[in-house]
Coordinates of C-alpha atoms in Angstrom, one line a residue:
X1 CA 18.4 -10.8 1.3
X2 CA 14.9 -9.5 2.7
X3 CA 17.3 -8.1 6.3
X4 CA 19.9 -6.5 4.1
X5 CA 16.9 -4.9 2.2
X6 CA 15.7 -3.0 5.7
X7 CA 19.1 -2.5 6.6
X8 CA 19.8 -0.7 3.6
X9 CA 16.9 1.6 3.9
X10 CA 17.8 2.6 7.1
X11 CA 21.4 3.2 5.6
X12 CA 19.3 5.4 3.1
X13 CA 16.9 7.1 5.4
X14 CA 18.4 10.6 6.2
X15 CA 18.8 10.8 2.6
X16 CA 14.6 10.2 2.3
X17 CA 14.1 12.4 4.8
X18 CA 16.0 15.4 3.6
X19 CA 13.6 15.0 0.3
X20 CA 10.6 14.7 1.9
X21 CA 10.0 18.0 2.0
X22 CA 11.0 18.3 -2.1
X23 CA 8.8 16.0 -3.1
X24 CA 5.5 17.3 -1.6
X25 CA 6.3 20.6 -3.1
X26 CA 6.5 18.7 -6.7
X27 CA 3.2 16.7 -5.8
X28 CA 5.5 13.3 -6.8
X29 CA 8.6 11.7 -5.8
X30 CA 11.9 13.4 -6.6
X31 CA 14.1 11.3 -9.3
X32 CA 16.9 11.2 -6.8
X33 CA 14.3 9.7 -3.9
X34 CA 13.0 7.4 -6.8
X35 CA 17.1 6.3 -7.5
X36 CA 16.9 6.1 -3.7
X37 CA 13.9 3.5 -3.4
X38 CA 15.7 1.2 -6.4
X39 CA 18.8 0.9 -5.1
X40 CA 17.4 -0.5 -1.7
X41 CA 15.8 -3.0 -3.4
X42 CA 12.9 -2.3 -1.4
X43 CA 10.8 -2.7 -4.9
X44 CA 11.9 -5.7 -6.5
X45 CA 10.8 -7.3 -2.6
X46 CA 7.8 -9.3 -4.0
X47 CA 9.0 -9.6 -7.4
X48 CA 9.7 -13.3 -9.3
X49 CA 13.4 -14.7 -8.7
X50 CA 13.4 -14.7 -12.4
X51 CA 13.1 -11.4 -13.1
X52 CA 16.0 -10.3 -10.1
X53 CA 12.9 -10.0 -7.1
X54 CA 13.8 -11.4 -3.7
X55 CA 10.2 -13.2 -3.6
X56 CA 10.3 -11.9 0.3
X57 CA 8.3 -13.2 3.4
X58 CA 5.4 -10.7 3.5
X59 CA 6.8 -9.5 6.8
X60 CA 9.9 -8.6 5.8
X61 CA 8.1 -6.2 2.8
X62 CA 5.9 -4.7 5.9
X63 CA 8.9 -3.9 8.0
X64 CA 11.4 -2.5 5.1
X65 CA 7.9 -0.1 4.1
X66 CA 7.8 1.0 7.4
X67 CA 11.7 1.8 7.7
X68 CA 10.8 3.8 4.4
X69 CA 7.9 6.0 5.7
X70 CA 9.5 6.3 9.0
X71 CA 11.6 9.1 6.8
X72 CA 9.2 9.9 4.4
X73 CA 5.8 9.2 4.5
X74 CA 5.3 9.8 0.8
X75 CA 8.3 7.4 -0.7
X76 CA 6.9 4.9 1.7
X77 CA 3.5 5.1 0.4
X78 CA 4.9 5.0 -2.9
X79 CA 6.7 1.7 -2.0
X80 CA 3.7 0.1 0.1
X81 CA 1.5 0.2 -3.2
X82 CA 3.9 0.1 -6.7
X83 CA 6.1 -2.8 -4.6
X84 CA 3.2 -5.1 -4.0
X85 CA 2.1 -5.2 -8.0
X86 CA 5.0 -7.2 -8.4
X87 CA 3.3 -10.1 -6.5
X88 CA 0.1 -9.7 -8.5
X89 CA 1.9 -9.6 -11.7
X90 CA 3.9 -13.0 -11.1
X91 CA 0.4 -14.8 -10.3
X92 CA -1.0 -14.3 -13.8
X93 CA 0.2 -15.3 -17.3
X94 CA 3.8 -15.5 -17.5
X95 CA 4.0 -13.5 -20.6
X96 CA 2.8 -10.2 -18.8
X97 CA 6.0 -11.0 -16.6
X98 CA 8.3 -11.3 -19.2
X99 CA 6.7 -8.0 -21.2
X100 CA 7.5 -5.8 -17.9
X101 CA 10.3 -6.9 -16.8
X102 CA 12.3 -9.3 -19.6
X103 CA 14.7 -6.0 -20.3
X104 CA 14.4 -4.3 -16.9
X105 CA 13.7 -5.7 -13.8
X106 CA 13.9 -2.3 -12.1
X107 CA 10.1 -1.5 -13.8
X108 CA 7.5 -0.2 -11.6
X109 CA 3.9 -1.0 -12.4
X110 CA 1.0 1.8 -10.8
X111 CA -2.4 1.2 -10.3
X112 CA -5.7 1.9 -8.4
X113 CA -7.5 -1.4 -8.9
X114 CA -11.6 0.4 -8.2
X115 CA -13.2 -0.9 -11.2
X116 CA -14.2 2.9 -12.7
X117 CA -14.0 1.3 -16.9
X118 CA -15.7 -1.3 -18.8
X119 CA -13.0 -3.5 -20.4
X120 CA -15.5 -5.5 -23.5
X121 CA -14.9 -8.4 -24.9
X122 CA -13.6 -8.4 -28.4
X123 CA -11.7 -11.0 -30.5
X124 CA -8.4 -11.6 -28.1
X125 CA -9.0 -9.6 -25.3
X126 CA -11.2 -6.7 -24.5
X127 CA -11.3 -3.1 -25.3
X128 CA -11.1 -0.6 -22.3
X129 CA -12.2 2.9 -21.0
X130 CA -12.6 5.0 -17.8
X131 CA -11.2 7.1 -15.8
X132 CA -9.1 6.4 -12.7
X133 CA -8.3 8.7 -9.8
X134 CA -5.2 7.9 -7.0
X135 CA -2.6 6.0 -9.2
X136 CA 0.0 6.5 -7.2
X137 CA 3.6 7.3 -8.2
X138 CA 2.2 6.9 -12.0
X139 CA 5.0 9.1 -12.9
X140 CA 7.6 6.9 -12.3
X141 CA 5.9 3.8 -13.6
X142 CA 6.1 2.2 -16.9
X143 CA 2.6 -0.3 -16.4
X144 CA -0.3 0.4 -14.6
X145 CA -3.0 -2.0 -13.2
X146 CA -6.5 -1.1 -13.3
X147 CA -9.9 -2.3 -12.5
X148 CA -12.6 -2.5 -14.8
X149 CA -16.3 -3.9 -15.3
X150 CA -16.3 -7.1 -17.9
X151 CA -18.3 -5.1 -20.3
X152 CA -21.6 -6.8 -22.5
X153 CA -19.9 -5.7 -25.7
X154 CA -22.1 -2.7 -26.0
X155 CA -20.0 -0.8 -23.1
X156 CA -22.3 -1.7 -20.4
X157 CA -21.4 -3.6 -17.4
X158 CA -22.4 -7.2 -17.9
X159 CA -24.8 -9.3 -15.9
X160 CA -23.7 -10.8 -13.5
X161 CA -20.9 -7.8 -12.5
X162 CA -17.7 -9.6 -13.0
X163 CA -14.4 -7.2 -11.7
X164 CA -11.7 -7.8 -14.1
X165 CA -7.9 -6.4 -13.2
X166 CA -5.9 -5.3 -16.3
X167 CA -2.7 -4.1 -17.0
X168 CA -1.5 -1.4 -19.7
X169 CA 1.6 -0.2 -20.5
X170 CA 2.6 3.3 -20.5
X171 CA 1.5 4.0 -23.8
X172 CA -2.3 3.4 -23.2
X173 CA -3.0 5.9 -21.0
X174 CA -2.6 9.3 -19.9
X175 CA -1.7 10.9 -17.1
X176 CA -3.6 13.9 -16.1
X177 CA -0.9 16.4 -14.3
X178 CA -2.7 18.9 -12.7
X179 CA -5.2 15.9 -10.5
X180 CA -3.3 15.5 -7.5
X181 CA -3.8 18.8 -5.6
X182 CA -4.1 17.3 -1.9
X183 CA -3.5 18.2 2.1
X184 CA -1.4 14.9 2.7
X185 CA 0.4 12.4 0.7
X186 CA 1.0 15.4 -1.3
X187 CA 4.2 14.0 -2.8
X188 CA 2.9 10.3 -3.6
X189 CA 1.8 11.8 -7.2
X190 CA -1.8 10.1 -7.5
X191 CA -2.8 11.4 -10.1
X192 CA -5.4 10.3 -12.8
X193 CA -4.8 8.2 -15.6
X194 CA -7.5 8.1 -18.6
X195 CA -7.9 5.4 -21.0
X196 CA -9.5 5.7 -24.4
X197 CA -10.6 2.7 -26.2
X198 CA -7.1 0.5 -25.2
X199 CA -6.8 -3.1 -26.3
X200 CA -5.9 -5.8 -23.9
X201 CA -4.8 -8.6 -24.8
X202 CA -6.2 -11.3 -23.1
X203 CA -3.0 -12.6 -21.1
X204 CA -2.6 -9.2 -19.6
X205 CA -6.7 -9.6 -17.8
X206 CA -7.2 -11.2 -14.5
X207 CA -10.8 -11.8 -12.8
X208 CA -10.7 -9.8 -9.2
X209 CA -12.3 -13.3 -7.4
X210 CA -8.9 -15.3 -9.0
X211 CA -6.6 -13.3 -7.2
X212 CA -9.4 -12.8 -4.0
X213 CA -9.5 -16.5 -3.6
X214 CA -6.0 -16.8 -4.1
X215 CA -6.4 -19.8 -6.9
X216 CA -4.7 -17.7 -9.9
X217 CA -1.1 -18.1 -8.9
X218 CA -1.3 -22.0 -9.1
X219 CA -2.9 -22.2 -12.8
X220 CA -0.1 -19.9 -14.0
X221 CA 3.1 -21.6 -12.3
X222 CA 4.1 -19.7 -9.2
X223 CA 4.6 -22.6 -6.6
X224 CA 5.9 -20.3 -3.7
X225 CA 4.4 -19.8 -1.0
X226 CA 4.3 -16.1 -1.3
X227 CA 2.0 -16.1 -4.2
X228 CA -1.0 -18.1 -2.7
X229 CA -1.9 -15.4 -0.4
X230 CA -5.2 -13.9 -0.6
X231 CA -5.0 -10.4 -2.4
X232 CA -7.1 -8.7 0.7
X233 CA -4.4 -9.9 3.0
X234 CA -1.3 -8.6 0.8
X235 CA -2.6 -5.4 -0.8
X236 CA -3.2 -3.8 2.0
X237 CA -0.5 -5.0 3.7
X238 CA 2.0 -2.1 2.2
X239 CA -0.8 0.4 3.1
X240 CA -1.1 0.2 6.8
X241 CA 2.7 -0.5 6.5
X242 CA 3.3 3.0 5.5
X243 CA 0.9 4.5 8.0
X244 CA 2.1 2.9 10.9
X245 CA 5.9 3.7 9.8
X246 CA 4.7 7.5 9.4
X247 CA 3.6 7.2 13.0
X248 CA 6.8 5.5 14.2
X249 CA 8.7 8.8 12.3
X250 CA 6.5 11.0 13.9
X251 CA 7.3 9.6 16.9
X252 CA 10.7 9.6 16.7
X253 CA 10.4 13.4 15.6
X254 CA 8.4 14.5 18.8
X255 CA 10.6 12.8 20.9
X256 CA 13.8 14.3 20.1
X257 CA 11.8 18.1 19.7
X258 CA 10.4 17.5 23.4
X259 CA 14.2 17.1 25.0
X260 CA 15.1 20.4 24.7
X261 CA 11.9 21.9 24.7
X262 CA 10.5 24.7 26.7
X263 CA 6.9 25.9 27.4
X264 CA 5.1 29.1 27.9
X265 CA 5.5 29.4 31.6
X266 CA 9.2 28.6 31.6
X267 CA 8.8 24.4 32.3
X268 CA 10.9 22.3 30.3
X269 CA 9.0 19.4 28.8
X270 CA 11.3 16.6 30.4
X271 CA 10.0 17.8 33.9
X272 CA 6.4 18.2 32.4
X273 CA 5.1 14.1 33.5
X274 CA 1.8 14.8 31.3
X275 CA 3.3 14.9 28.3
X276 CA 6.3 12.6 28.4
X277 CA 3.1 10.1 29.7
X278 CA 1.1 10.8 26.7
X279 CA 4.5 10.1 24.8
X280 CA 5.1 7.1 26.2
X281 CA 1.5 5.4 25.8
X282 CA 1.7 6.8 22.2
X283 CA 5.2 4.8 21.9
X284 CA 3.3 1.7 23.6
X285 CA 0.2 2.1 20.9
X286 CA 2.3 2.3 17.5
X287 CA 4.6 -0.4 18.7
X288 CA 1.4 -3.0 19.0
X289 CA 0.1 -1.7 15.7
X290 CA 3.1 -3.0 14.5
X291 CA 3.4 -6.5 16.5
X292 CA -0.4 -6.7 15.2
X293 CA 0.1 -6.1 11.6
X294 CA 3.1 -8.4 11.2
X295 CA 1.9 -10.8 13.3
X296 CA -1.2 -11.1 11.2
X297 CA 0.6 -11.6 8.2
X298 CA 2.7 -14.0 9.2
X299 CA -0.1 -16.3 10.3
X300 CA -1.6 -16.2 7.4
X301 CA 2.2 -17.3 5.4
X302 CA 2.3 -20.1 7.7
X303 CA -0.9 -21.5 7.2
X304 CA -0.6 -21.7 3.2
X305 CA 3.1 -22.6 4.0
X306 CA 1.3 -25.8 5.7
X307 CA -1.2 -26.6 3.3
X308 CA -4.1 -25.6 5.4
X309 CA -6.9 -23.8 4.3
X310 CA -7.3 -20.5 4.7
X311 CA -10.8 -19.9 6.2
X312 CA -13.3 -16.6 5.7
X313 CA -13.0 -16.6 9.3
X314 CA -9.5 -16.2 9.2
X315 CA -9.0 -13.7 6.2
X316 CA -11.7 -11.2 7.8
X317 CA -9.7 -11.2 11.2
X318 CA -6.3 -10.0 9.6
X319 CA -8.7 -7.4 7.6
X320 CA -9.7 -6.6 11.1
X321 CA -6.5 -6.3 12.4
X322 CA -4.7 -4.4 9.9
X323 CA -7.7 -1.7 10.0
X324 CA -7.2 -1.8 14.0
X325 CA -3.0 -1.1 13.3
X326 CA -3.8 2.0 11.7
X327 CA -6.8 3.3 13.4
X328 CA -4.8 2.6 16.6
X329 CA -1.3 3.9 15.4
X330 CA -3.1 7.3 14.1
X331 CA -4.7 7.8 17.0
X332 CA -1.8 7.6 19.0
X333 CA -0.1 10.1 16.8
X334 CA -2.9 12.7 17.3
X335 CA -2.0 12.6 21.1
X336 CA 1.7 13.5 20.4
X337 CA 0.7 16.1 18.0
X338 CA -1.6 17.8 20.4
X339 CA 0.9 17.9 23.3
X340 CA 3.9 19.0 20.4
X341 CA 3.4 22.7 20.9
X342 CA 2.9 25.3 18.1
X343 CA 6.1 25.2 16.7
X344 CA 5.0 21.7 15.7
X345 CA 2.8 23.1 12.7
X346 CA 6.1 25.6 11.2
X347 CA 6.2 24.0 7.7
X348 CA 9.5 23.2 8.2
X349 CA 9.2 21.3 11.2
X350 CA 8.1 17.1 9.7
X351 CA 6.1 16.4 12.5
X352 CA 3.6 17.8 11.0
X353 CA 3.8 16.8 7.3
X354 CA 4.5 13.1 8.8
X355 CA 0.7 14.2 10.6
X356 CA -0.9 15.0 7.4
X357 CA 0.6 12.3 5.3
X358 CA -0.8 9.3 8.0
X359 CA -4.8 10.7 8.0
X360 CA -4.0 11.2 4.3
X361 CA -3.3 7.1 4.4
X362 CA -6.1 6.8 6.9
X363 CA -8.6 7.4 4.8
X364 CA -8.1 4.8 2.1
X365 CA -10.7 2.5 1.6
X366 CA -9.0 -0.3 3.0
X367 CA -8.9 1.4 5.9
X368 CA -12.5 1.9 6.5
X369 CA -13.5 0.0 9.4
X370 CA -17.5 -0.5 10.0
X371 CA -18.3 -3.4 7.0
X372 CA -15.2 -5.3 8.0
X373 CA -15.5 -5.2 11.6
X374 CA -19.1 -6.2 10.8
X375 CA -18.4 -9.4 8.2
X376 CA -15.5 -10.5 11.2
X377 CA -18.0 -10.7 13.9
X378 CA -20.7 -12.6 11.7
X379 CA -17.6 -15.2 10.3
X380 CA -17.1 -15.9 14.5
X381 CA -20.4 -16.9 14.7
X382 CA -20.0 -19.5 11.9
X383 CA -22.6 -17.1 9.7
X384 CA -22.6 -16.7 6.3
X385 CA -21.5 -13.7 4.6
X386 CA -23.3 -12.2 1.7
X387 CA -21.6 -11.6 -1.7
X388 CA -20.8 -7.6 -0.9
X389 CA -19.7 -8.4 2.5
X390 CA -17.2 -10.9 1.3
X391 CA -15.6 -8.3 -0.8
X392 CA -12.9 -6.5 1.1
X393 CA -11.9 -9.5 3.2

């Protein structure tokens, strides 16, 4: 099911592509590219067999969110974060589940998960506000996941911090329209969702170290395999995912510009060995971000798959690998883009929104290299990692 899912997309994909261009002039995806990204199933990837999902080998999610972004670097953002909620959603109390997705199973859930409220405690759940920036595709969901502080019940973060996730349905928040005025990832629609004194009901609250440590899915009855992952290994996954397969698009876009090409002084750039070399280490670079990434994850399936622990050690080098994929898959593009000639920059031309759209993904914050790189090399040498450190990996 998870090959056809791929195959479609790539069925799909000139159809993306010729709304790319649409959908960063709206700021958020097109309904048609929205229709698009349903009927590929490319969503419902992670999702519980229950509620129609294909409960997916991580790799096979990373691969069909690459396939997306290759045509459209926006959709396949889109994809890489709404399409990985799914997983989160199926690890906590089964009602949440059955409130998403019991009448449709095509429901999209947004988030960011940066813990910018304070949810406090109150009789059966907690109260929540805040403000969110970079909930992507909110416009097309119907839920939205957020972070918050576990409030003191005076609306100050309690002592010791404790980083609740919550979940709220459409009607507990706002989206604020005109908050996603960007350079790149224009047509992702991230915009900011407010929350004004929401109840939560209990069931729909998750701690942050739960789902971290990967011991939520058990207590709430999701055996597989796929659900015992540790969140810093998953969420990014659908990230870097999208970047890469923006460079891979890229790719494939200054390849097939360069054939025909001619420069200034009259060379065509098929004769011109600098640039088809550049081209060609830049092919060699994306393609091991890709190996890496996938590689990473699958490692990871196989040792929960077996029963084996999953050691700090272990967790902090697929952080440092994924961060490596797209540092590494970027950089590669920047050397095709630079050898792509002027003509490269024409709006019209998708090289370079492809460009913009991967540094736009580039600089999330799972994407930021030094404290990872940092907490990877300590876990080597069998040191302990303090609290913050252990954080993001």
């Amino acid at each position: 099911m998870a090959h056809e899912v791929v195959h479609r997309v790539e069925e799909l994909g000139p159809k993306l592509a010729a709304l790319a261009d649409e959908n960063e002039k709206l700021g958020k995806l097109s309904d048609e590219t929205v229709a698009l990204l349903r009927s590929s199933g490319v969503m419902r990837m992670l999702q519980p067999a229950k509620f129609g999902g294909d409960v997916a080998h991580p790799r096979h999610f990373a691969e069909a969110i690459m396939a997306v972004a290759r045509h459209d670097g926006a959709a396949g953002w889109v994809a890489g974060v709404v399409g990985v909620h799914p997983w989160e959603a199926a690890q906590m109390d089964p009602r949440l589940a059955q409130e998403i997705w019991g009448e449709n199973p095509d429901t999209w859930i947004a988030s960011p998960y940066m813990p910018n409220g304070i949810a406090d405690p109150v009789e059966g759940g907690y109260v929540l506000s805040g403000r969110w920036p970079f909930s992507s595709g909110a416009d097309h969901c119907q839920w939205d996941f957020l972070g918050a502080l576990l409030g003191d019940g005076k609306g100050k973060p309690a002592q010791p911090i404790t980083v609740l996730h919550v979940v709220l349905p459409r009607s507990d928040y706002e989206i604020i329209d005109d908050s996603w005025d960007v350079v790149g990832l224009s047509g992702t629609g991230s915009k900011d969702v407010v929350v004004n004194g929401a109840f939560i009901p209990e069931h729909r609250a998750i701690n942050q170290e739960d789902v971290q440590d990967a011991v939520a899915a058990e207590r709430n009855g999701a055996d597989e395999t796929l659900y015992k992952l540790p969140f810093t290994s998953m969420f990014p996954l659908g990230i870097t995912s999208a970047v890469i397969g923006m460079c891979e698009g890229a790719l494939a876009v200054h390849v097939s510009q360069q054939r025909e090409r001619v420069s200034v002084t009259g060379v065509q750039i098929r004769d011109d060995p600098y640039v088809l070399s550049a081209a060609g280490e830049a092919a060699a670079e994306i393609a091991a971000s890709r190996v890496q990434l996938i590689d990473g994850i699958s490692r990871i399936y196989d040792l929960v798959d077996a029963g084996k622990p999953v050691s700090v050690e272990d967790r902090s080098e697929i952080r440092r690998n994924q961060i490596r994929c797209a540092w590494r898959a970027v950089s590669a593009l920047d050397e095709i883009v630079a050898r792509s000639g002027g003509n490269a920059f024409r709006r019209n031309n998708p090289l370079q929104r492809l460009w913009r759209d991967a540094h736009g993904g580039l600089n999330h914050m799972i994407h930021v290299p030094g404290s990872t790189y940092h907490a990877n090399t300590l876990a080597r040498m069998g040191l302990e990692l303090s609290p913050p450190m252990r954080i993001g990996i």
